[in-house]
Short mmCIF file of C-alpha atoms and ligand atoms in Angstrom, two decimals:
data_model
loop_
_atom_site.label_atom_id
_atom_site.label_comp_id
_atom_site.label_asym_id
_atom_site.label_seq_id
_atom_site.Cartn_x
_atom_site.Cartn_y
_atom_site.Cartn_z
CA UNK A 241 113.64 95.71 130.92
CA UNK A 242 112.47 99.28 130.50
CA UNK A 243 110.60 99.80 127.51
CA UNK A 244 109.21 102.98 125.89
CA UNK A 245 106.14 102.66 123.76
CA UNK A 246 105.43 105.62 121.59
CA UNK A 247 101.90 106.00 120.63
CA UNK A 248 101.19 103.75 123.71
CA UNK A 249 97.64 105.21 124.30
CA UNK A 250 96.42 104.31 120.91
CA UNK A 251 94.65 101.21 119.69
CA UNK A 252 97.69 98.97 118.94
CA UNK A 253 100.06 100.59 121.42
CA UNK A 254 97.51 100.01 124.46
CA UNK A 255 97.29 96.18 123.67
CA UNK A 256 100.99 95.96 123.26
CA UNK A 257 101.43 97.76 126.69
CA UNK A 258 98.99 95.20 128.30
CA UNK A 259 101.26 92.30 127.28
CA UNK A 260 104.45 94.12 128.23
CA UNK A 261 103.14 94.98 131.72
CA UNK A 262 101.80 91.41 131.96
CA UNK A 263 105.44 89.96 131.45
CA UNK A 264 106.64 92.32 134.18
CA UNK A 265 108.46 94.92 132.32
CA UNK A 266 108.83 98.61 133.41
CA UNK A 267 106.80 100.59 130.49
CA UNK A 268 106.98 104.19 129.53
CA UNK A 269 104.11 105.11 127.61
CA UNK A 270 104.51 108.26 125.51
CA UNK A 271 101.57 109.85 123.71
CA UNK A 272 100.13 113.24 122.67
CA UNK A 273 96.55 111.98 122.81
CA UNK A 274 95.86 113.08 119.28
CA UNK A 275 94.06 109.79 118.50
CA UNK A 276 94.87 107.89 121.59
CA UNK A 277 93.09 107.93 125.00
CA UNK A 278 93.85 107.57 128.70
CA UNK A 279 90.97 105.00 129.20
CA UNK A 280 92.94 102.51 127.04
CA UNK A 281 95.99 102.55 129.69
CA UNK A 282 93.64 103.39 132.73
CA UNK A 283 94.30 100.07 134.44
CA UNK A 284 97.95 100.69 134.64
CA UNK A 285 98.11 104.32 135.67
CA UNK A 286 98.84 103.53 139.39
CA UNK A 287 101.10 100.62 138.75
CA UNK A 288 104.71 101.31 140.04
CA UNK A 289 106.35 100.05 136.70
CA UNK A 290 103.97 102.11 134.51
CA UNK A 291 104.79 105.76 133.63
CA UNK A 292 102.64 107.81 131.30
CA UNK A 293 104.40 110.92 129.45
CA UNK A 294 102.31 113.48 127.42
CA UNK A 295 104.64 114.54 124.87
CA UNK A 296 104.57 115.30 121.13
CA UNK A 297 107.43 113.37 119.26
CA UNK A 298 107.90 116.09 117.03
CA UNK A 299 109.96 117.71 119.77
CA UNK A 300 113.07 115.77 121.07
CA UNK A 301 113.15 114.17 124.45
CA UNK A 302 115.69 112.36 126.56
CA UNK A 303 114.70 109.07 128.20
CA UNK A 304 116.84 105.96 129.33
CA UNK A 305 115.11 102.72 127.96
CA UNK A 306 116.49 99.30 126.68
CA UNK A 307 113.78 98.94 123.89
CA UNK A 308 111.70 101.22 121.79
CA UNK A 309 108.55 100.47 120.15
CA UNK A 310 107.88 103.44 118.02
CA UNK A 311 104.21 103.39 117.14
CA UNK A 312 103.12 107.15 117.36
CA UNK A 313 101.38 108.19 114.30
CA UNK A 314 97.72 108.39 113.41
CA UNK A 315 96.85 105.21 111.42
CA UNK A 316 93.39 106.12 109.86
CA UNK A 317 93.16 108.13 106.84
CA UNK A 318 90.54 110.49 108.27
CA UNK A 319 93.08 111.38 110.97
CA UNK A 320 96.33 111.35 109.20
CA UNK A 321 94.75 113.49 106.44
CA UNK A 322 93.27 116.10 108.87
CA UNK A 323 96.53 117.73 109.20
CA UNK A 324 98.78 116.11 106.49
CA UNK A 325 101.93 118.43 107.28
CA UNK A 326 101.71 117.35 110.93
CA UNK A 327 101.55 113.90 109.71
CA UNK A 328 104.65 114.19 107.80
CA UNK A 329 106.54 115.74 110.73
CA UNK A 330 105.35 112.86 113.25
CA UNK A 331 106.75 110.54 110.76
CA UNK A 332 109.97 112.23 109.70
CA UNK A 333 111.01 114.43 112.61
CA UNK A 334 109.42 112.06 115.26
CA UNK A 335 111.27 109.08 113.75
CA UNK A 336 114.43 110.94 113.60
CA UNK A 337 114.00 112.07 117.30
CA UNK A 338 113.06 108.47 118.56
CA UNK A 339 116.28 106.99 116.43
CA UNK A 340 118.37 109.63 118.12
CA UNK A 341 117.09 108.45 121.51
CA UNK A 342 117.93 104.94 120.67
CA UNK A 343 121.27 105.86 119.38
CA UNK A 344 122.12 107.82 122.52
CA UNK A 345 121.08 105.03 124.88
CA UNK A 346 121.69 101.84 122.68
CA UNK A 347 118.30 100.86 122.88
CA UNK A 348 116.80 98.37 120.33
CA UNK A 349 114.35 100.27 118.01
CA UNK A 350 111.24 98.98 116.27
CA UNK A 351 109.62 100.87 113.75
CA UNK A 352 105.78 100.28 113.02
CA UNK A 353 105.71 100.83 109.28
CA UNK A 354 102.86 99.94 107.16
CA UNK A 355 101.65 98.05 104.20
CA UNK A 356 100.92 101.39 102.78
CA UNK A 357 104.76 101.61 101.76
CA UNK A 358 103.39 99.47 98.86
CA UNK A 359 100.75 101.96 97.63
CA UNK A 360 98.31 100.76 95.26
CA UNK A 361 99.94 97.43 94.49
CA UNK A 362 100.25 95.99 91.09
CA UNK A 363 102.22 92.75 92.59
CA UNK A 364 99.92 90.40 94.61
CA UNK A 365 100.06 89.38 97.25
CA UNK A 366 102.85 91.71 98.57
CA UNK A 367 106.26 90.40 99.44
CA UNK A 368 108.89 92.68 101.17
CA UNK A 369 110.75 92.79 97.93
CA UNK A 370 108.21 94.68 96.11
CA UNK A 371 109.05 98.26 96.02
CA UNK A 372 105.49 99.66 95.86
CA UNK A 373 103.46 101.97 93.76
CA UNK A 374 102.68 105.35 95.71
CA UNK A 375 101.27 108.44 94.36
CA UNK A 376 103.99 111.00 96.02
CA UNK A 377 101.61 114.01 95.58
CA UNK A 378 98.28 112.24 96.31
CA UNK A 379 96.09 112.57 99.68
CA UNK A 380 97.59 109.40 101.12
CA UNK A 381 101.21 110.49 100.50
CA UNK A 382 101.77 112.21 103.86
CA UNK A 383 101.21 108.86 105.53
CA UNK A 384 102.73 106.59 102.93
CA UNK A 385 105.75 108.60 101.96
CA UNK A 386 105.96 109.59 105.57
CA UNK A 387 106.50 105.87 106.48
CA UNK A 388 108.82 105.35 103.64
CA UNK A 389 111.19 107.96 104.91
CA UNK A 390 111.02 106.61 108.45
CA UNK A 391 111.89 103.18 106.95
CA UNK A 392 114.88 104.75 105.24
CA UNK A 393 115.84 106.74 108.61
CA UNK A 394 115.73 103.30 110.49
CA UNK A 395 118.04 101.84 107.92
CA UNK A 396 120.43 104.83 107.69
CA UNK A 397 120.72 104.76 111.69
CA UNK A 398 121.37 101.00 111.44
CA UNK A 399 124.20 101.49 108.67
CA UNK A 400 125.69 104.74 109.98
CA UNK A 401 125.19 104.42 113.57
CA UNK A 402 124.83 100.88 114.19
CA UNK A 403 121.24 101.23 116.04
CA UNK A 404 119.79 97.94 116.54
CA UNK A 405 116.56 98.33 114.30
CA UNK A 406 113.65 96.10 113.58
CA UNK A 407 111.05 97.21 110.87
CA UNK A 408 107.63 95.70 110.73
CA UNK A 409 105.14 96.45 107.88
CA UNK A 410 101.68 96.13 109.52
CA UNK A 411 98.64 95.27 107.45
CA UNK A 412 95.10 96.39 108.47
CA UNK A 413 94.61 95.54 112.08
CA UNK A 414 91.41 95.39 114.04
CA UNK A 415 90.12 94.67 117.37
CA UNK A 416 88.80 96.06 120.52
CA UNK A 417 89.49 99.89 121.37
CA UNK A 418 89.45 101.02 118.00
CA UNK A 419 87.87 104.51 118.02
CA UNK A 420 84.25 104.98 117.33
CA UNK A 421 84.94 107.78 114.81
CA UNK A 422 88.07 106.23 113.65
CA UNK A 423 86.97 106.09 110.01
CA UNK A 424 88.54 102.70 109.42
CA UNK A 425 86.48 100.14 107.71
CA UNK A 426 86.07 97.59 110.45
CA UNK A 427 84.93 100.11 113.10
CA UNK A 428 82.76 102.15 110.65
CA UNK A 429 80.77 99.07 109.78
CA UNK A 430 80.18 97.75 113.28
CA UNK A 431 79.23 101.09 114.70
CA UNK A 432 76.90 101.78 111.69
CA UNK A 433 75.24 98.45 112.06
CA UNK A 434 74.91 98.68 116.01
CA UNK A 435 73.40 102.17 115.56
CA UNK A 436 70.95 100.92 112.84
CA UNK A 437 72.60 103.23 110.32
CA UNK A 438 73.34 102.15 106.78
CA UNK A 439 77.10 100.62 106.21
CA UNK A 440 78.83 103.05 104.01
CA UNK A 441 80.52 100.98 101.35
CA UNK A 442 82.97 103.08 99.27
CA UNK A 443 83.12 102.34 95.40
CA UNK A 444 81.60 99.19 94.59
CA UNK A 445 83.24 97.35 97.53
CA UNK A 446 85.27 95.26 95.01
CA UNK A 447 88.50 96.47 96.58
CA UNK A 448 90.12 93.96 99.03
CA UNK A 449 91.84 94.18 102.35
CA UNK A 450 93.18 91.39 104.74
CA UNK A 451 92.27 91.84 108.56
CA UNK A 452 94.66 90.99 111.42
CA UNK A 453 93.22 90.80 114.95
CA UNK A 454 95.20 92.70 117.27
CA UNK A 455 96.37 90.13 119.69
CA UNK A 456 98.09 88.24 116.74
CA UNK A 457 99.70 91.53 115.49
CA UNK A 458 101.14 92.27 118.99
CA UNK A 459 102.52 88.78 119.29
CA UNK A 460 104.27 89.31 115.77
CA UNK A 461 105.70 92.68 116.89
CA UNK A 462 107.04 91.15 120.07
CA UNK A 463 108.67 88.35 118.31
CA UNK A 464 110.34 90.63 115.87
CA UNK A 465 111.69 92.93 118.75
CA UNK A 466 113.24 89.78 120.56
CA UNK A 467 114.39 88.02 117.51
CA UNK A 468 117.51 88.58 115.33
CA UNK A 469 115.70 89.22 112.01
CA UNK A 470 115.80 93.09 111.33
CA UNK A 471 113.15 93.25 108.31
CA UNK A 472 111.48 94.76 106.96
CA UNK A 473 108.79 92.18 107.44
CA UNK A 474 105.14 91.94 106.73
CA UNK A 475 102.67 91.34 109.75
CA UNK A 476 99.28 90.64 108.82
CA UNK A 477 96.73 88.09 108.14
CA UNK A 478 96.65 86.79 104.52
CA UNK A 479 92.88 86.16 104.64
CA UNK A 480 91.92 88.37 101.81
CA UNK A 481 88.27 89.73 101.67
CA UNK A 482 86.42 92.30 99.48
CA UNK A 483 85.01 95.25 101.44
CA UNK A 484 81.58 94.24 100.19
CA UNK A 485 82.05 90.75 101.68
CA UNK A 486 83.13 92.42 105.02
CA UNK A 487 80.12 94.56 105.01
CA UNK A 488 77.69 91.54 104.58
CA UNK A 489 79.73 89.49 107.23
CA UNK A 490 79.20 92.36 109.81
CA UNK A 491 75.64 93.04 108.65
CA UNK A 492 74.75 89.18 109.09
CA UNK A 493 76.41 89.14 112.63
CA UNK A 494 74.78 92.41 113.89
CA UNK A 495 71.67 93.28 111.88
CA UNK A 496 70.73 91.30 108.74
CA UNK A 497 68.17 94.20 107.86
CA UNK A 498 70.98 96.82 107.90
CA UNK A 499 71.13 98.78 104.60
CA UNK A 500 74.27 99.10 102.60
CA UNK A 501 74.78 102.38 100.74
CA UNK A 502 77.46 103.15 98.19
CA UNK A 503 79.67 106.26 98.45
CA UNK A 504 82.62 107.47 96.28
CA UNK A 505 85.67 105.69 96.36
CA UNK A 506 88.37 107.98 97.99
CA UNK A 507 91.24 109.11 96.03
CA UNK A 508 94.33 106.70 95.55
CA UNK A 509 92.31 103.90 97.55
CA UNK A 510 94.32 100.73 96.88
CA UNK A 511 92.45 98.23 94.99
CA UNK A 512 93.98 95.16 96.63
CA UNK A 513 95.84 94.31 99.65
CA UNK A 514 97.36 91.02 101.08
CA UNK A 515 100.47 90.23 102.67
CA UNK A 516 102.95 87.60 101.79
CA UNK A 517 104.08 86.20 105.31
CA UNK A 518 106.55 83.67 104.24
CA UNK A 519 109.27 85.75 105.91
CA UNK A 520 107.20 86.04 109.10
CA UNK A 521 106.65 82.44 109.16
CA UNK A 522 110.39 81.62 108.61
CA UNK A 523 112.14 84.22 110.62
CA UNK A 524 109.65 84.57 113.55
CA UNK A 525 107.87 81.36 113.54
CA UNK A 526 104.69 83.59 113.55
CA UNK A 527 101.40 83.41 111.71
CA UNK A 528 97.96 84.60 112.75
CA UNK A 529 95.67 82.47 114.70
CA UNK A 530 92.54 84.22 115.20
CA UNK A 531 90.13 83.80 112.28
CA UNK A 532 87.99 86.83 111.13
CA UNK A 533 84.76 85.69 112.43
CA UNK A 534 86.05 85.26 115.97
CA UNK A 535 87.98 88.69 116.01
CA UNK A 536 85.05 90.32 114.69
CA UNK A 537 82.75 88.93 117.46
CA UNK A 538 85.09 90.12 120.11
CA UNK A 539 85.26 93.76 118.42
CA UNK A 540 81.52 93.70 118.21
CA UNK A 541 81.24 92.94 121.82
CA UNK A 542 83.72 95.70 122.87
CA UNK A 543 81.88 98.28 120.74
CA UNK A 544 78.43 97.04 122.10
CA UNK A 545 79.75 97.74 125.70
CA UNK A 546 81.11 101.11 124.80
CA UNK A 547 77.81 102.16 122.92
CA UNK A 548 75.80 100.99 125.69
CA UNK A 549 74.11 98.50 123.49
P1 NAD B 8 96.23 104.96 116.74
O1 NAD B 8 95.99 106.13 116.06
O2 NAD B 8 95.26 104.27 117.56
O3 NAD B 8 97.44 105.09 117.62
C1 NAD B 8 98.47 106.01 117.39
C2 NAD B 8 99.13 106.91 118.72
O4 NAD B 8 100.18 107.65 118.39
C3 NAD B 8 97.90 107.65 119.35
O5 NAD B 8 97.72 107.25 120.67
C4 NAD B 8 98.11 108.78 119.08
O6 NAD B 8 97.64 110.02 120.10
C5 NAD B 8 99.73 108.77 118.98
N1 NAD B 8 100.32 110.06 118.25
C6 NAD B 8 100.11 110.40 117.14
N2 NAD B 8 100.92 111.51 116.86
C7 NAD B 8 101.66 111.68 117.63
C8 NAD B 8 102.65 112.53 118.09
N3 NAD B 8 103.11 113.47 117.22
N4 NAD B 8 103.33 112.42 119.18
C9 NAD B 8 103.08 111.62 120.39
N5 NAD B 8 101.97 110.78 120.01
C10 NAD B 8 101.44 110.68 118.81
O7 NAD B 8 96.61 103.94 115.65
P2 NAD B 8 97.14 102.45 115.70
O8 NAD B 8 96.09 101.67 114.68
O9 NAD B 8 97.32 102.05 117.13
O10 NAD B 8 98.46 102.39 115.01
C11 NAD B 8 99.85 102.32 115.65
C12 NAD B 8 100.98 102.33 114.63
O11 NAD B 8 100.72 101.11 113.74
C13 NAD B 8 101.02 103.68 113.66
O12 NAD B 8 102.34 103.91 113.37
C14 NAD B 8 100.32 103.14 112.38
O13 NAD B 8 100.92 103.82 111.31
C15 NAD B 8 100.78 101.70 112.50
N6 NAD B 8 99.88 100.98 111.58
C16 NAD B 8 98.68 100.62 112.09
C17 NAD B 8 97.71 99.87 111.24
C18 NAD B 8 96.46 99.40 111.54
O14 NAD B 8 95.74 98.84 110.81
N7 NAD B 8 95.91 99.78 112.86
C19 NAD B 8 98.18 99.43 109.82
C20 NAD B 8 99.52 99.72 109.48
C21 NAD B 8 100.35 100.44 110.42
N1 UDP B 9 85.99 101.63 103.34
C1 UDP B 9 84.53 101.64 103.31
N2 UDP B 9 83.72 102.27 104.00
C2 UDP B 9 83.98 102.95 105.11
C3 UDP B 9 85.44 102.92 105.50
C4 UDP B 9 86.19 102.51 104.56
O1 UDP B 9 84.24 100.85 102.13
O2 UDP B 9 83.24 103.28 105.99
C5 UDP B 9 87.03 100.99 102.58
C6 UDP B 9 88.09 101.95 102.11
O3 UDP B 9 87.66 102.67 100.95
C7 UDP B 9 89.15 101.00 101.77
C8 UDP B 9 88.79 99.83 102.83
O4 UDP B 9 87.41 100.08 103.20
O5 UDP B 9 88.87 100.37 100.54
C9 UDP B 9 89.75 99.83 104.08
O6 UDP B 9 89.78 101.23 104.64
P1 UDP B 9 90.50 101.63 105.92
O7 UDP B 9 90.34 103.27 106.07
O8 UDP B 9 90.15 100.95 107.01
O9 UDP B 9 92.11 101.31 105.65
P2 UDP B 9 93.11 101.40 104.56
O10 UDP B 9 92.34 102.01 103.13
O11 UDP B 9 94.13 102.33 105.04
O12 UDP B 9 93.65 100.07 104.13
#
């Protein structure tokens, strides 16, 4: 198959491309390199079945493909809040153009949505039926509301134009190739511990997250794309940890003497997050297999290598 991956030079996109290339597909990687990097896809650049397209999805583009994995959008609060209007354009205009492309060539279209559509949830764990608690004027809204509109667009293209959609709600994912300056908690703590800097815990660290290793996530996305269930469907690891527990875990794995410092909690930071993955188990036969300790070990190795430690 010929498969388009938008955001393919990013963290999740590049791992997905590795799997698709290994399966023998022809892959088009489209990216504007805002948070993505050529080094993530370097090994495929000379491959005859691989094509790299530098393009910003807020502009239309014509391509002929069988499937579209639509991942292009900065995922870390630091990056999506840097230019919030651009984040909205990427989610709204970008998704609109990519759905238009899928409609024109009758490609199957998978949207990488997010657990952020649940906002600061007052239902725990979060099932897909939960409609969320998003502050539509807050600092995270450009991303949260952007993704909510992206889901709406996908479902309207499905109802009105019969586009063959799939919608994945991705929960916090980590692994090798996360950016060093990404600002997300796993990469921050690992980089800080490796550099001998204090680990920055926001708030009192009692807020929770559930961390999914990237290979598990990619497996879930591919099952969704190639199955019959449309979604929306949660894909994440239900293992739930407080941020303080995560800091202590990484501290113990890298440098037990590393200091913890407490910084103010960012605005609208969700207090708890844990996916209910009943649907993924039922419809995709999927559940995560990589325990947090093992995934962290692999991620730490990658950062050590990149930081020359
Ligand atoms: P990432 O920032 O590493 O990757 C995003 C990629 O999209 C980058 O390569 C970036 O350069 C590209 N991009 C951004 N704006 C673009 C534009 N306008 N035109 C073309 N390319 C553009 O992030 P990631 O963690 O790999 O996330 C991938 C997708 O998964 C995103 O849609 C994100 O919202 C979703 N997601 C990720 C997580 C997570 O924990 N990593 C959680 C929920 C949802
Ligand atoms: N966080 C933290 N220290 C950091 C970075 C993040 O304590 O250096 C916290 C952040 O406030 C949030 C959690 O870790 O409660 C996860 O943050 P991340 O940005 O990774 O993801 P998101 O908030 O989008 O789930």
